[in-house]
Amino acid sequence: MSAGLVILVVIAIATAGFFIGRSRSLSAVNGNIRQLHSLPGYYGQTVFLAAAVPALLVAFGWLLLQPILVESQITNMIAPSDIAEGSSRGLVMADVRRIATGLDVAIATGALTEDQLGALSADQSDVRALLGSVGVALASEVKESVLVASKTYREMTATLRSAMAIIVILLSLGGAVFSLSRIKPDFRARNVSETAVKALLILSSTVAILTTIGIIASLLFETAHFFRLYPAKDFLFSLTWNPQFTGGSDLGILPLLWGTLYVSFVALVFAVPIGLLVAIYLSEYATRKVRSIVKPAIEILAGIPTIVYGLFALITVGPLLRDYFAQPLGLGTSSSSVMTAGIVMGIMLIPFVSSLSDDVINAVPQAMRDGSYGLGATQSETVKQVILPAALPGIVGAVLLAASRAIGETMIVVMGAGAAAKLDLNPFEAMTTITVKIVSQLTGDTEFASPETLVAFALGLSLFVVTLGLNVLALYIVRKYREQYE
Amino acid sequence: MYDAPNLGATVEQKDIKISAKKVQVYYGETHAIKDVDIEVQDKTVTAFIGPSGCGKSTFLRCLNRMNDTIDICRVEGDILLDGEDIYDKRVDPVQLRAKVGMVFQKPNPFPKSIYDNVAYGPRIHGLAKNKAELDEIVEKALRRGAIWNEVKDRLDAPGTGLSGGQQQRLCIARAVATEPEVLLMDEPCSALDPIATAQVEELIDELRSRYSVVIVTHSMQQAARVSQKTAFFHLGHLVEYDDTANIFTNPKDERTESYITGRIG
Ligand SMILES: Nc1ncnc2c1ncn2[C@@H]1O[C@H](COP(=O)(O)OP(=O)(O)O)[C@@H](O)[C@H]1O
Ligand SMILES: [Mg+2]
């Protein structure tokens, strides 16, 4: 019985349990719902939960543990001599799994019977050709010990699977029967379902938190690995970034950090004033009709994929800046530049800044505006002296969030600013950022053993620290602002 | 519409601060104020009473053109302040609001210091030539708002940190600081406890010596305590307008009587 089928059966049992539970609760009080502690549906839910939750938990746990258990048993069956030169135990185990699947296919298609399989021996017949004929291609000839291991693997998997099916279904039935027996008029089914909802919510947030922790842990782990191969001092303070895949590279983060901050700064210089003015216009001046057209139009900007912005940087903005600004001013001849990437990224951030600020400005109570107009202030005086100061913390929060997006942006930088790591003040020079270098260090070679590839994790961690810091700061400011009006 | 003030009108104007004739207010299709005629006297407290939704706030907001800030609101008829039509094209609503101050139902100090709250109007209208003058204006306004003694040592503290009653008196001081001629108050005590209410009522009585005060209230006792004139509104109509004593002891209209005796409301 396949795992999917088992789960379906459990759900079917639980669903049946729901209906039985519901009608049972009703018949317990002869259809008089008022005598029940909870509505009948809640009694049905308790049965559903008791039938489904423990059974499914066991099923998932089993599915996770079974391969680990089986592999630990099988792996000892392979003699060290059968592991070919240049191969590893892991690769052989992959073969074992593949052969086991192949044998399953062969039996399913009738190319092999169970009896023939029992007698099959790698020394006497060509297993590779047999499996190839049913569509499972193998890289090398099958050794006898590997074939035996595969057969055992197949058998163990099948036995464990059936065991799981039986246990899980029994558990489900048991849960259903147990909770059906608990249905009495004064049983607090509503509270049980409340607890279940709470558990579900806690579970979801745990998943989110654990994922974050997992990602951070793996970043930390690999970064520590990197620092064993490459001195942390050089990484943090060296002024050159010059990776050599033959070894002896300079992996200083400073030029990349500089590029990142420079591009982000240019982007914010463009995005923040424009975004803010847009937000003020939309929330204070625009009539409802204009607002209903302009707001969605600006938000479309937010829906454009960054690669499209990148194209725009590469093909339009870059050459334009080079021909009309950089070259006439004698500042450079490169169409990739900090300016190009910064401007285009700024355009990308406008809707981000404007819609966040718009929310913040709208959250300023109408009473503030009334108070100011009532004293004879004009609209722009009101905006300048009452609304913006009141909204300022929220706006700062919006800007910081925009900044952390700018810092994490990759595509626009690759296409707009180039890939040259440089410490330079000239905004018309090509420079590059942390994100771009993470990508370029990882493309092609993916064996994580050399400092040249592991540095990606250290870069990622640095980026994470910077954006996390900004986000925390932004959240802190936004929260403080909220308290003001509550 | 309105013609230049004639002689007959000027005779009355000694005492009449605001005069409204045939005022209609619409919110889109809703006809919120119907044919209201009223003459508000100078240096008098005038109370607007009536069941909620009858248009008291709407009419009050016509008197300083606060309704201009509501898109769908439309005002018809004439409203004269000292004989001049405030809805005339030549009148700048912003200037008008400096002359006709307003205090709102919920205290709404700006999230600024107490000092800056009061100095807000004078700064906008350039009433002070220098810091010393501004200090003086702020102190005078806070004294008139009967809150000076409570805040004189913490003028730099945020206005939002005061208690509800103090906040409302701060808002009154803020309105007074621009030297208005008329002070409009929309249920200024409805968010306050009885003690703060008593303080604000006392303050209103003092303000009468310098300003014409119009106060909307849903408390008839309050109207009786603070006002000399009372206007009773019902379903957008001005039903009865008379001396407060007459309204409460000898109402002419039966709707007024039912409201005062608690049968409608
Ligand atoms: N901003 C507005 N938009 C639409 N209708 C309004 C608005 N303000 C008030 N009204 C309507 O105008 C009428 C009078 O309201 P209001 O003047 O606030 O009454 P009161 O202050 O006497 O309780 C009510 O019917 C109300 O629904
Ligand atoms: Mg009202």
PDB file of N, CA and C in Angstrom, chain B residues 116-192:
ATOM      1  N   ASP B 116       4.453  74.153  21.458  1.00  0.00           N
ATOM      2  CA  ASP B 116       4.289  74.178  20.003  1.00  0.00           C
ATOM      3  C   ASP B 116       2.828  74.029  19.597  1.00  0.00           C
ATOM      4  N   ASN B 117       2.055  73.305  20.408  1.00  0.00           N
ATOM      5  CA  ASN B 117       0.632  73.196  20.122  1.00  0.00           C
ATOM      6  C   ASN B 117      -0.019  74.567  20.125  1.00  0.00           C
ATOM      7  N   VAL B 118       0.266  75.323  21.170  1.00  0.00           N
ATOM      8  CA  VAL B 118      -0.378  76.637  21.285  1.00  0.00           C
ATOM      9  C   VAL B 118       0.212  77.614  20.272  1.00  0.00           C
ATOM     10  N   ALA B 119       1.529  77.479  20.017  1.00  0.00           N
ATOM     11  CA  ALA B 119       2.184  78.426  19.109  1.00  0.00           C
ATOM     12  C   ALA B 119       1.865  78.141  17.652  1.00  0.00           C
ATOM     13  N   TYR B 120       1.208  77.003  17.401  1.00  0.00           N
ATOM     14  CA  TYR B 120       0.966  76.598  16.015  1.00  0.00           C
ATOM     15  C   TYR B 120       0.248  77.671  15.200  1.00  0.00           C
ATOM     16  N   GLY B 121      -0.913  78.121  15.690  1.00  0.00           N
ATOM     17  CA  GLY B 121      -1.693  79.120  14.961  1.00  0.00           C
ATOM     18  C   GLY B 121      -0.949  80.431  14.811  1.00  0.00           C
ATOM     19  N   PRO B 122      -0.459  81.003  15.938  1.00  0.00           N
ATOM     20  CA  PRO B 122       0.284  82.273  15.827  1.00  0.00           C
ATOM     21  C   PRO B 122       1.450  82.180  14.856  1.00  0.00           C
ATOM     22  N   ARG B 123       2.134  81.055  14.816  1.00  0.00           N
ATOM     23  CA  ARG B 123       3.264  80.926  13.886  1.00  0.00           C
ATOM     24  C   ARG B 123       2.778  80.964  12.451  1.00  0.00           C
ATOM     25  N   ILE B 124       1.720  80.207  12.177  1.00  0.00           N
ATOM     26  CA  ILE B 124       1.202  80.149  10.808  1.00  0.00           C
ATOM     27  C   ILE B 124       0.751  81.525  10.343  1.00  0.00           C
ATOM     28  N   HIS B 125       0.103  82.247  11.239  1.00  0.00           N
ATOM     29  CA  HIS B 125      -0.455  83.529  10.821  1.00  0.00           C
ATOM     30  C   HIS B 125       0.487  84.701  11.085  1.00  0.00           C
ATOM     31  N   GLY B 126       1.696  84.389  11.534  1.00  0.00           N
ATOM     32  CA  GLY B 126       2.683  85.441  11.741  1.00  0.00           C
ATOM     33  C   GLY B 126       2.252  86.460  12.775  1.00  0.00           C
ATOM     34  N   LEU B 127       1.674  86.006  13.888  1.00  0.00           N
ATOM     35  CA  LEU B 127       1.162  86.945  14.887  1.00  0.00           C
ATOM     36  C   LEU B 127       2.265  87.481  15.796  1.00  0.00           C
ATOM     37  N   ALA B 128       3.423  86.770  15.817  1.00  0.00           N
ATOM     38  CA  ALA B 128       4.477  87.215  16.731  1.00  0.00           C
ATOM     39  C   ALA B 128       5.694  87.632  15.932  1.00  0.00           C
ATOM     40  N   LYS B 129       6.300  88.748  16.322  1.00  0.00           N
ATOM     41  CA  LYS B 129       7.482  89.212  15.591  1.00  0.00           C
ATOM     42  C   LYS B 129       8.726  88.476  16.053  1.00  0.00           C
ATOM     43  N   ASN B 130       8.765  88.099  17.327  1.00  0.00           N
ATOM     44  CA  ASN B 130       9.953  87.410  17.822  1.00  0.00           C
ATOM     45  C   ASN B 130       9.563  86.406  18.896  1.00  0.00           C
ATOM     46  N   LYS B 131      10.581  85.737  19.400  1.00  0.00           N
ATOM     47  CA  LYS B 131      10.350  84.665  20.370  1.00  0.00           C
ATOM     48  C   LYS B 131       9.667  85.196  21.632  1.00  0.00           C
ATOM     49  N   ALA B 132      10.063  86.366  22.059  1.00  0.00           N
ATOM     50  CA  ALA B 132       9.496  86.901  23.301  1.00  0.00           C
ATOM     51  C   ALA B 132       7.998  87.138  23.132  1.00  0.00           C
ATOM     52  N   GLU B 133       7.632  87.683  21.967  1.00  0.00           N
ATOM     53  CA  GLU B 133       6.216  87.930  21.728  1.00  0.00           C
ATOM     54  C   GLU B 133       5.431  86.634  21.676  1.00  0.00           C
ATOM     55  N   LEU B 134       6.062  85.647  21.038  1.00  0.00           N
ATOM     56  CA  LEU B 134       5.386  84.357  20.918  1.00  0.00           C
ATOM     57  C   LEU B 134       5.180  83.753  22.308  1.00  0.00           C
ATOM     58  N   ASP B 135       6.244  83.855  23.139  1.00  0.00           N
ATOM     59  CA  ASP B 135       6.134  83.348  24.515  1.00  0.00           C
ATOM     60  C   ASP B 135       4.942  83.989  25.215  1.00  0.00           C
ATOM     61  N   GLU B 136       4.822  85.272  24.987  1.00  0.00           N
ATOM     62  CA  GLU B 136       3.750  86.021  25.650  1.00  0.00           C
ATOM     63  C   GLU B 136       2.376  85.547  25.169  1.00  0.00           C
ATOM     64  N   ILE B 137       2.264  85.385  23.832  1.00  0.00           N
ATOM     65  CA  ILE B 137       0.984  84.921  23.275  1.00  0.00           C
ATOM     66  C   ILE B 137       0.630  83.559  23.844  1.00  0.00           C
ATOM     67  N   VAL B 138       1.644  82.668  23.897  1.00  0.00           N
ATOM     68  CA  VAL B 138       1.394  81.308  24.375  1.00  0.00           C
ATOM     69  C   VAL B 138       0.932  81.347  25.825  1.00  0.00           C
ATOM     70  N   GLU B 139       1.628  82.163  26.621  1.00  0.00           N
ATOM     71  CA  GLU B 139       1.247  82.225  28.035  1.00  0.00           C
ATOM     72  C   GLU B 139      -0.169  82.774  28.190  1.00  0.00           C
ATOM     73  N   LYS B 140      -0.489  83.820  27.440  1.00  0.00           N
ATOM     74  CA  LYS B 140      -1.810  84.429  27.550  1.00  0.00           C
ATOM     75  C   LYS B 140      -2.891  83.414  27.164  1.00  0.00           C
ATOM     76  N   ALA B 141      -2.621  82.686  26.076  1.00  0.00           N
ATOM     77  CA  ALA B 141      -3.615  81.717  25.618  1.00  0.00           C
ATOM     78  C   ALA B 141      -3.789  80.602  26.649  1.00  0.00           C
ATOM     79  N   LEU B 142      -2.677  80.147  27.207  1.00  0.00           N
ATOM     80  CA  LEU B 142      -2.785  79.067  28.192  1.00  0.00           C
ATOM     81  C   LEU B 142      -3.519  79.563  29.447  1.00  0.00           C
ATOM     82  N   ARG B 143      -3.319  80.808  29.782  1.00  0.00           N
ATOM     83  CA  ARG B 143      -4.050  81.364  30.931  1.00  0.00           C
ATOM     84  C   ARG B 143      -5.531  81.417  30.625  1.00  0.00           C
ATOM     85  N   ARG B 144      -5.869  81.886  29.408  1.00  0.00           N
ATOM     86  CA  ARG B 144      -7.286  81.933  29.045  1.00  0.00           C
ATOM     87  C   ARG B 144      -7.880  80.542  28.969  1.00  0.00           C
ATOM     88  N   GLY B 145      -7.042  79.573  28.616  1.00  0.00           N
ATOM     89  CA  GLY B 145      -7.524  78.196  28.570  1.00  0.00           C
ATOM     90  C   GLY B 145      -7.582  77.591  29.963  1.00  0.00           C
ATOM     91  N   ALA B 146      -7.269  78.369  30.998  1.00  0.00           N
ATOM     92  CA  ALA B 146      -7.327  77.928  32.392  1.00  0.00           C
ATOM     93  C   ALA B 146      -6.480  76.686  32.623  1.00  0.00           C
ATOM     94  N   ILE B 147      -5.316  76.658  31.971  1.00  0.00           N
ATOM     95  CA  ILE B 147      -4.467  75.487  32.142  1.00  0.00           C
ATOM     96  C   ILE B 147      -3.018  75.901  32.422  1.00  0.00           C
ATOM     97  N   TRP B 148      -2.774  77.202  32.423  1.00  0.00           N
ATOM     98  CA  TRP B 148      -1.406  77.703  32.581  1.00  0.00           C
ATOM     99  C   TRP B 148      -0.734  77.138  33.833  1.00  0.00           C
ATOM    100  N   ASN B 149      -1.428  77.217  34.954  1.00  0.00           N
ATOM    101  CA  ASN B 149      -0.800  76.785  36.200  1.00  0.00           C
ATOM    102  C   ASN B 149      -0.403  75.315  36.169  1.00  0.00           C
ATOM    103  N   GLU B 150      -1.180  74.514  35.437  1.00  0.00           N
ATOM    104  CA  GLU B 150      -0.880  73.084  35.421  1.00  0.00           C
ATOM    105  C   GLU B 150       0.288  72.745  34.507  1.00  0.00           C
ATOM    106  N   VAL B 151       0.540  73.562  33.489  1.00  0.00           N
ATOM    107  CA  VAL B 151       1.556  73.169  32.508  1.00  0.00           C
ATOM    108  C   VAL B 151       2.746  74.116  32.444  1.00  0.00           C
ATOM    109  N   LYS B 152       2.751  75.172  33.252  1.00  0.00           N
ATOM    110  CA  LYS B 152       3.792  76.184  33.039  1.00  0.00           C
ATOM    111  C   LYS B 152       5.200  75.627  33.232  1.00  0.00           C
ATOM    112  N   ASP B 153       5.316  74.551  34.021  1.00  0.00           N
ATOM    113  CA  ASP B 153       6.653  73.989  34.251  1.00  0.00           C
ATOM    114  C   ASP B 153       7.045  72.927  33.237  1.00  0.00           C
ATOM    115  N   ARG B 154       6.135  72.580  32.374  1.00  0.00           N
ATOM    116  CA  ARG B 154       6.483  71.521  31.411  1.00  0.00           C
ATOM    117  C   ARG B 154       5.966  71.849  30.017  1.00  0.00           C
ATOM    118  N   LEU B 155       6.299  73.056  29.571  1.00  0.00           N
ATOM    119  CA  LEU B 155       5.834  73.472  28.252  1.00  0.00           C
ATOM    120  C   LEU B 155       6.457  72.635  27.143  1.00  0.00           C
ATOM    121  N   ASP B 156       7.595  71.982  27.462  1.00  0.00           N
ATOM    122  CA  ASP B 156       8.258  71.171  26.432  1.00  0.00           C
ATOM    123  C   ASP B 156       7.741  69.747  26.390  1.00  0.00           C
ATOM    124  N   ALA B 157       6.879  69.391  27.356  1.00  0.00           N
ATOM    125  CA  ALA B 157       6.350  68.022  27.364  1.00  0.00           C
ATOM    126  C   ALA B 157       5.327  67.879  26.244  1.00  0.00           C
ATOM    127  N   PRO B 158       5.163  66.664  25.707  1.00  0.00           N
ATOM    128  CA  PRO B 158       4.205  66.491  24.613  1.00  0.00           C
ATOM    129  C   PRO B 158       2.769  66.750  25.075  1.00  0.00           C
ATOM    130  N   GLY B 159       2.003  67.437  24.220  1.00  0.00           N
ATOM    131  CA  GLY B 159       0.620  67.742  24.554  1.00  0.00           C
ATOM    132  C   GLY B 159      -0.221  66.491  24.699  1.00  0.00           C
ATOM    133  N   THR B 160       0.199  65.415  24.000  1.00  0.00           N
ATOM    134  CA  THR B 160      -0.568  64.179  24.046  1.00  0.00           C
ATOM    135  C   THR B 160      -0.434  63.475  25.388  1.00  0.00           C
ATOM    136  N   GLY B 161       0.518  63.936  26.213  1.00  0.00           N
ATOM    137  CA  GLY B 161       0.724  63.272  27.498  1.00  0.00           C
ATOM    138  C   GLY B 161      -0.176  63.796  28.616  1.00  0.00           C
ATOM    139  N   LEU B 162      -0.984  64.817  28.304  1.00  0.00           N
ATOM    140  CA  LEU B 162      -1.863  65.372  29.335  1.00  0.00           C
ATOM    141  C   LEU B 162      -3.111  64.506  29.508  1.00  0.00           C
ATOM    142  N   SER B 163      -3.845  64.749  30.589  1.00  0.00           N
ATOM    143  CA  SER B 163      -5.104  64.026  30.781  1.00  0.00           C
ATOM    144  C   SER B 163      -6.146  64.571  29.807  1.00  0.00           C
ATOM    145  N   GLY B 164      -7.259  63.851  29.663  1.00  0.00           N
ATOM    146  CA  GLY B 164      -8.279  64.235  28.688  1.00  0.00           C
ATOM    147  C   GLY B 164      -8.766  65.656  28.884  1.00  0.00           C
ATOM    148  N   GLY B 165      -9.078  66.005  30.133  1.00  0.00           N
ATOM    149  CA  GLY B 165      -9.594  67.340  30.407  1.00  0.00           C
ATOM    150  C   GLY B 165      -8.551  68.404  30.125  1.00  0.00           C
ATOM    151  N   GLN B 166      -7.297  68.096  30.499  1.00  0.00           N
ATOM    152  CA  GLN B 166      -6.222  69.056  30.229  1.00  0.00           C
ATOM    153  C   GLN B 166      -6.018  69.209  28.731  1.00  0.00           C
ATOM    154  N   GLN B 167      -6.096  68.072  28.014  1.00  0.00           N
ATOM    155  CA  GLN B 167      -5.929  68.135  26.563  1.00  0.00           C
ATOM    156  C   GLN B 167      -6.985  69.044  25.948  1.00  0.00           C
ATOM    157  N   GLN B 168      -8.239  68.912  26.423  1.00  0.00           N
ATOM    158  CA  GLN B 168      -9.296  69.716  25.831  1.00  0.00           C
ATOM    159  C   GLN B 168      -9.069  71.195  26.143  1.00  0.00           C
ATOM    160  N   ARG B 169      -8.608  71.501  27.360  1.00  0.00           N
ATOM    161  CA  ARG B 169      -8.347  72.909  27.667  1.00  0.00           C
ATOM    162  C   ARG B 169      -7.155  73.409  26.853  1.00  0.00           C
ATOM    163  N   LEU B 170      -6.185  72.506  26.606  1.00  0.00           N
ATOM    164  CA  LEU B 170      -5.065  72.886  25.737  1.00  0.00           C
ATOM    165  C   LEU B 170      -5.585  73.228  24.343  1.00  0.00           C
ATOM    166  N   CYS B 171      -6.538  72.417  23.856  1.00  0.00           N
ATOM    167  CA  CYS B 171      -7.083  72.674  22.519  1.00  0.00           C
ATOM    168  C   CYS B 171      -7.830  74.001  22.491  1.00  0.00           C
ATOM    169  N   ILE B 172      -8.508  74.308  23.596  1.00  0.00           N
ATOM    170  CA  ILE B 172      -9.190  75.601  23.658  1.00  0.00           C
ATOM    171  C   ILE B 172      -8.151  76.730  23.647  1.00  0.00           C
ATOM    172  N   ALA B 173      -7.095  76.543  24.429  1.00  0.00           N
ATOM    173  CA  ALA B 173      -6.027  77.555  24.450  1.00  0.00           C
ATOM    174  C   ALA B 173      -5.428  77.707  23.062  1.00  0.00           C
ATOM    175  N   ARG B 174      -5.260  76.590  22.375  1.00  0.00           N
ATOM    176  CA  ARG B 174      -4.696  76.606  21.038  1.00  0.00           C
ATOM    177  C   ARG B 174      -5.586  77.406  20.098  1.00  0.00           C
ATOM    178  N   ALA B 175      -6.918  77.225  20.247  1.00  0.00           N
ATOM    179  CA  ALA B 175      -7.844  77.956  19.387  1.00  0.00           C
ATOM    180  C   ALA B 175      -7.843  79.438  19.746  1.00  0.00           C
ATOM    181  N   VAL B 176      -7.729  79.724  21.044  1.00  0.00           N
ATOM    182  CA  VAL B 176      -7.776  81.108  21.507  1.00  0.00           C
ATOM    183  C   VAL B 176      -6.529  81.879  21.080  1.00  0.00           C
ATOM    184  N   ALA B 177      -5.421  81.150  20.923  1.00  0.00           N
ATOM    185  CA  ALA B 177      -4.141  81.805  20.641  1.00  0.00           C
ATOM    186  C   ALA B 177      -4.146  82.579  19.338  1.00  0.00           C
ATOM    187  N   THR B 178      -5.002  82.199  18.379  1.00  0.00           N
ATOM    188  CA  THR B 178      -5.014  82.932  17.109  1.00  0.00           C
ATOM    189  C   THR B 178      -5.936  84.146  17.183  1.00  0.00           C
ATOM    190  N   GLU B 179      -6.387  84.495  18.380  1.00  0.00           N
ATOM    191  CA  GLU B 179      -7.268  85.650  18.573  1.00  0.00           C
ATOM    192  C   GLU B 179      -8.503  85.574  17.687  1.00  0.00           C
ATOM    193  N   PRO B 180      -9.290  84.529  17.811  1.00  0.00           N
ATOM    194  CA  PRO B 180     -10.497  84.449  16.970  1.00  0.00           C
ATOM    195  C   PRO B 180     -11.555  85.402  17.505  1.00  0.00           C
ATOM    196  N   GLU B 181     -12.603  85.606  16.675  1.00  0.00           N
ATOM    197  CA  GLU B 181     -13.707  86.438  17.136  1.00  0.00           C
ATOM    198  C   GLU B 181     -14.868  85.570  17.572  1.00  0.00           C
ATOM    199  N   VAL B 182     -14.907  84.392  16.974  1.00  0.00           N
ATOM    200  CA  VAL B 182     -15.966  83.437  17.304  1.00  0.00           C
ATOM    201  C   VAL B 182     -15.288  82.124  17.650  1.00  0.00           C
ATOM    202  N   LEU B 183     -15.816  81.416  18.629  1.00  0.00           N
ATOM    203  CA  LEU B 183     -15.264  80.119  18.978  1.00  0.00           C
ATOM    204  C   LEU B 183     -16.368  79.075  18.836  1.00  0.00           C
ATOM    205  N   LEU B 184     -16.130  78.113  17.951  1.00  0.00           N
ATOM    206  CA  LEU B 184     -17.117  77.055  17.753  1.00  0.00           C
ATOM    207  C   LEU B 184     -16.674  75.824  18.540  1.00  0.00           C
ATOM    208  N   MET B 185     -17.582  75.212  19.283  1.00  0.00           N
ATOM    209  CA  MET B 185     -17.206  74.039  20.070  1.00  0.00           C
ATOM    210  C   MET B 185     -18.209  72.937  19.794  1.00  0.00           C
ATOM    211  N   ASP B 186     -17.692  71.802  19.293  1.00  0.00           N
ATOM    212  CA  ASP B 186     -18.577  70.689  18.962  1.00  0.00           C
ATOM    213  C   ASP B 186     -18.510  69.641  20.069  1.00  0.00           C
ATOM    214  N   GLU B 187     -19.485  69.615  20.923  1.00  0.00           N
ATOM    215  CA  GLU B 187     -19.529  68.697  22.060  1.00  0.00           C
ATOM    216  C   GLU B 187     -18.178  68.619  22.770  1.00  0.00           C
ATOM    217  N   PRO B 188     -17.685  69.741  23.258  1.00  0.00           N
ATOM    218  CA  PRO B 188     -16.312  69.762  23.783  1.00  0.00           C
ATOM    219  C   PRO B 188     -16.150  68.931  25.050  1.00  0.00           C
ATOM    220  N   CYS B 189     -17.233  68.562  25.693  1.00  0.00           N
ATOM    221  CA  CYS B 189     -17.093  67.851  26.973  1.00  0.00           C
ATOM    222  C   CYS B 189     -17.489  66.395  26.882  1.00  0.00           C
ATOM    223  N   SER B 190     -17.860  65.933  25.683  1.00  0.00           N
ATOM    224  CA  SER B 190     -18.436  64.591  25.659  1.00  0.00           C
ATOM    225  C   SER B 190     -17.397  63.515  25.953  1.00  0.00           C
ATOM    226  N   ALA B 191     -16.101  63.843  25.819  1.00  0.00           N
ATOM    227  CA  ALA B 191     -15.092  62.829  26.121  1.00  0.00           C
ATOM    228  C   ALA B 191     -14.479  63.054  27.503  1.00  0.00           C
ATOM    229  N   LEU B 192     -15.097  63.937  28.285  1.00  0.00           N
ATOM    230  CA  LEU B 192     -14.465  64.306  29.561  1.00  0.00           C
ATOM    231  C   LEU B 192     -15.261  63.804  30.755  1.00  0.00           C
TER     232      LEU B 192
END
